[in-house]
Amino acid sequence: DIQMTQFPPTLSASVGDRVTITCRASQNTNDWLAWYQQKPGKAPKLLIYKASSLDRGVPSRFSGGVSGTEFTLTIRSLQPDDSATYFCQHYDNYAWTFGQGTKVDIK
Amino acid sequence: EVHAVESGGVLVQPGGSLRLSCSKSGFSFSDSSMNWVRQTPGKGLEWLAHISSSSSAIYYADSVKGRFIISRDNAKISLYLQMDSLRDEDTALYYCARGRDQAFDNWGQGTLVTVSS
């Protein structure tokens, strides 16, 4: 089974900063990788699917990428509303696996 | 056996059974695959079960295989999760979500299931 390791677990950044969150696969894999944003008391919200496709209505400051076994979520210019926990999620061989989450705080 | 629509909270004893229901609107339910996902503070998000639009393909996470059964009724626009032999570690917030491009959107608001004596 492919394991996904997400890091960092927490990060604190200022409004306007560029922020990157990474999910590393334990081996070479496909690009069925999604990113979610979750705010307290709410269900996760899909941001990115298939590694780099922005879901409808998601601000363009969010982007997804992949290099080798590392998938990244980048927030180009952090906004106060981006304070949340972010999760990656991977699909392979009829199993869907989530990363451990990254809590993003605004300084 | 206890029944719960995807809202509110439910308390069940260890070894007991529970049936969750989820009714989603805003998209073509009968054309969509659906999933159950749960969340705990300790283990984070965990996918549990997937059912295709016609119920022809069903998959489970190893952690619930043999104990949980996913099903759907397209005429009633409803998704179900039958949960048997419940354990303390099944205590979690349970979500239904639509499957799209091997990701999940249109999440429900969640049902808190507490397994405790």
Coordinates of C-alpha atoms in Angstrom, one line a residue:
Chain A
D1 CA 0.0 0.0 0.0
I2 CA 1.1 3.5 -0.8
Q3 CA 1.6 5.7 2.3
M4 CA 1.2 9.5 2.2
T5 CA 3.2 11.6 4.6
Q6 CA 2.1 15.2 4.9
F7 CA 4.2 18.0 6.3
P8 CA 4.6 20.3 8.1
P9 CA 2.0 19.5 10.7
T10 CA 1.6 23.2 11.5
L11 CA 2.8 26.4 10.0
S12 CA 2.4 30.0 10.9
A13 CA 2.7 32.7 8.2
S14 CA 1.8 36.3 7.6
V15 CA -0.9 37.7 5.3
G16 CA 0.6 37.9 1.8
D17 CA 3.1 35.1 2.3
R18 CA 3.6 32.2 -0.1
V19 CA 2.8 29.0 1.7
T20 CA 3.6 25.4 0.6
I21 CA 2.3 22.2 2.0
T22 CA 3.7 18.8 0.9
C23 CA 2.4 15.3 0.7
R24 CA 5.1 12.7 -0.1
A25 CA 4.1 9.3 -1.5
S26 CA 6.1 6.2 -0.3
Q27 CA 6.6 5.1 -3.9
N28 CA 6.0 6.3 -7.4
T29 CA 2.3 6.6 -7.9
N30 CA -0.5 8.2 -10.1
D31 CA -1.7 11.8 -9.9
W32 CA -5.1 11.0 -8.2
L33 CA -4.2 13.5 -5.5
A34 CA -6.7 16.0 -4.0
W35 CA -6.4 18.8 -1.4
Y36 CA -9.0 19.9 1.1
Q37 CA -9.5 22.8 3.4
Q38 CA -11.3 22.3 6.7
K39 CA -12.4 25.0 9.1
P40 CA -13.5 24.2 12.7
G41 CA -16.9 22.6 12.9
K42 CA -17.2 22.3 9.1
A43 CA -16.8 19.5 6.7
P44 CA -13.7 19.4 4.4
K45 CA -14.0 21.4 1.2
L46 CA -12.4 20.2 -2.0
L47 CA -9.8 22.7 -3.4
I48 CA -7.7 20.7 -5.9
Y49 CA -8.2 17.4 -7.6
K50 CA -6.0 15.3 -9.9
A51 CA -3.0 17.0 -8.4
S52 CA -3.4 20.3 -10.1
S53 CA -7.0 20.9 -11.2
L54 CA -8.6 23.8 -9.3
D55 CA -12.2 23.0 -8.2
R56 CA -15.0 25.3 -9.2
G57 CA -15.1 28.5 -7.2
V58 CA -11.8 28.0 -5.5
P59 CA -9.6 31.2 -5.5
S60 CA -6.8 31.2 -8.0
R61 CA -4.2 31.8 -5.3
F62 CA -4.5 28.1 -4.5
S63 CA -2.5 25.8 -6.8
G64 CA -1.4 22.2 -6.8
G65 CA 1.7 20.6 -8.3
V66 CA 3.7 17.4 -8.4
S67 CA 7.4 16.5 -8.7
G68 CA 8.3 12.9 -8.5
T69 CA 6.7 11.5 -5.4
E70 CA 6.0 14.9 -3.8
F71 CA 2.7 16.7 -4.2
T72 CA 2.4 20.3 -3.2
L73 CA -0.4 22.7 -2.3
T74 CA 0.7 26.3 -2.7
I75 CA -1.2 29.4 -1.5
R76 CA 0.3 32.2 -3.5
S77 CA -0.6 35.1 -1.2
L78 CA -2.0 34.0 2.2
Q79 CA -5.3 35.7 3.2
P80 CA -6.9 35.8 6.7
D81 CA -9.7 33.5 5.4
D82 CA -7.1 30.8 4.6
S83 CA -6.6 30.0 8.3
A84 CA -7.7 26.3 8.4
T85 CA -6.4 22.7 8.4
Y86 CA -5.4 21.3 5.0
F87 CA -5.5 17.6 4.0
C88 CA -4.2 15.8 1.1
Q89 CA -6.0 12.6 -0.2
H90 CA -4.7 10.0 -2.6
Y91 CA -6.4 7.3 -4.5
D92 CA -4.9 4.0 -5.7
N93 CA -6.2 0.5 -6.2
Y94 CA -9.7 1.0 -4.8
A95 CA -8.5 2.7 -1.7
W96 CA -8.6 6.4 -0.7
T97 CA -6.0 7.6 1.9
F98 CA -5.8 11.0 3.6
G99 CA -2.7 12.8 4.8
Q100 CA -2.3 13.7 8.5
G101 CA -3.2 17.4 8.0
T102 CA -1.5 20.8 8.2
K103 CA -2.9 23.5 10.4
V104 CA -2.2 26.9 9.0
D105 CA -2.3 29.9 11.3
I106 CA -2.1 33.6 10.4
K107 CA 0.6 35.5 12.4
Chain B
E1 CA -30.5 -1.1 16.4
V2 CA -30.3 2.7 16.2
H3 CA -31.0 4.8 13.1
A4 CA -29.5 8.2 12.4
V5 CA -29.9 10.7 9.6
E6 CA -26.7 12.6 9.0
S7 CA -27.2 15.1 11.7
G8 CA -27.0 15.3 15.4
G9 CA -25.2 12.8 17.6
V10 CA -25.8 9.2 18.5
L11 CA -24.7 7.0 21.5
V12 CA -24.4 3.3 20.9
Q13 CA -23.1 0.5 23.2
P14 CA -20.0 -1.5 22.2
G15 CA -21.2 -4.5 20.1
G16 CA -24.2 -2.7 19.0
S17 CA -25.5 -1.7 15.6
L18 CA -26.3 1.6 14.0
R19 CA -27.6 2.6 10.5
L20 CA -26.6 6.0 9.2
S21 CA -28.5 7.7 6.4
C22 CA -27.5 10.5 4.2
S23 CA -29.7 12.3 1.7
K24 CA -28.0 14.8 -0.6
S25 CA -29.4 17.2 -3.1
G26 CA -27.8 19.7 -5.4
F27 CA -26.4 17.2 -7.9
S28 CA -27.6 14.1 -9.8
F29 CA -27.4 11.6 -7.0
S30 CA -28.3 8.6 -9.2
D31 CA -25.4 9.4 -11.5
S32 CA -22.8 9.8 -8.7
S33 CA -20.7 7.5 -6.7
M34 CA -20.9 8.0 -3.0
N35 CA -18.6 7.5 0.0
W36 CA -18.5 7.4 3.8
V37 CA -15.6 9.1 5.5
R38 CA -15.0 9.5 9.2
Q39 CA -12.9 11.8 11.3
T40 CA -11.4 11.5 14.8
P41 CA -9.0 13.9 16.6
G42 CA -6.5 11.1 16.9
K43 CA -6.6 9.4 13.5
G44 CA -7.7 12.3 11.3
L45 CA -9.8 11.6 8.2
E46 CA -10.4 8.0 7.2
W47 CA -12.2 6.8 4.1
L48 CA -14.5 3.9 4.9
A49 CA -16.6 2.8 2.0
H50 CA -17.4 3.6 -1.7
I51 CA -20.4 2.7 -3.8
S52 CA -20.8 3.3 -7.5
S53 CA -23.9 5.0 -8.9
S54 CA -25.6 1.7 -9.8
S55 CA -24.3 -0.1 -6.7
S56 CA -22.3 -2.4 -9.0
A57 CA -19.0 -1.6 -7.4
I58 CA -18.5 -1.5 -3.6
Y59 CA -15.2 -1.1 -1.8
Y60 CA -14.3 -1.0 1.9
A61 CA -11.4 0.1 4.1
D62 CA -9.8 -2.9 5.8
S63 CA -10.7 -1.4 9.2
V64 CA -14.5 -1.8 8.6
K65 CA -14.6 -4.7 6.1
G66 CA -17.0 -7.4 7.3
R67 CA -18.6 -5.1 9.9
F68 CA -20.0 -2.2 7.8
I69 CA -22.2 -2.3 4.7
I70 CA -22.7 0.6 2.4
S71 CA -25.9 0.8 0.3
R72 CA -28.0 3.3 -1.6
D73 CA -31.5 3.8 -2.8
N74 CA -31.4 6.1 -5.8
A75 CA -35.2 6.4 -5.9
K76 CA -35.1 7.9 -2.4
I77 CA -31.9 9.8 -3.1
S78 CA -30.4 8.2 0.0
L79 CA -27.1 6.6 1.1
Y80 CA -26.8 4.3 4.0
L81 CA -24.1 2.8 6.2
Q82 CA -25.0 -0.2 8.3
M83 CA -22.6 -0.5 11.1
D84 CA -22.4 -3.7 13.2
S85 CA -20.2 -5.0 16.0
L86 CA -19.3 -1.4 16.9
R87 CA -16.2 -0.8 18.9
D88 CA -14.9 2.0 21.0
E89 CA -12.5 3.0 18.2
D90 CA -15.5 3.5 15.8
T91 CA -16.3 6.7 17.8
A92 CA -16.0 9.4 15.2
L93 CA -17.7 12.1 13.1
Y94 CA -19.2 10.3 10.1
Y95 CA -19.6 12.1 6.8
C96 CA -21.1 11.1 3.5
A97 CA -19.5 12.7 0.4
R98 CA -19.9 12.4 -3.4
G99 CA -17.0 10.9 -5.3
R100 CA -15.7 12.8 -8.3
D101 CA -12.3 12.4 -10.1
Q102 CA -11.2 10.1 -7.2
A103 CA -11.8 12.9 -4.8
F104 CA -14.7 13.9 -2.5
D105 CA -17.0 16.8 -2.8
N106 CA -20.5 17.7 -1.6
W107 CA -19.8 16.6 1.9
G108 CA -22.6 16.2 4.4
Q109 CA -22.6 18.0 7.7
G110 CA -21.6 14.9 9.6
T111 CA -23.0 12.7 12.3
L112 CA -21.2 12.2 15.6
V113 CA -21.2 8.5 16.6
T114 CA -20.1 7.7 20.1
V115 CA -19.5 4.1 21.0
S116 CA -19.5 3.7 24.8
S117 CA -21.1 1.8 27.6

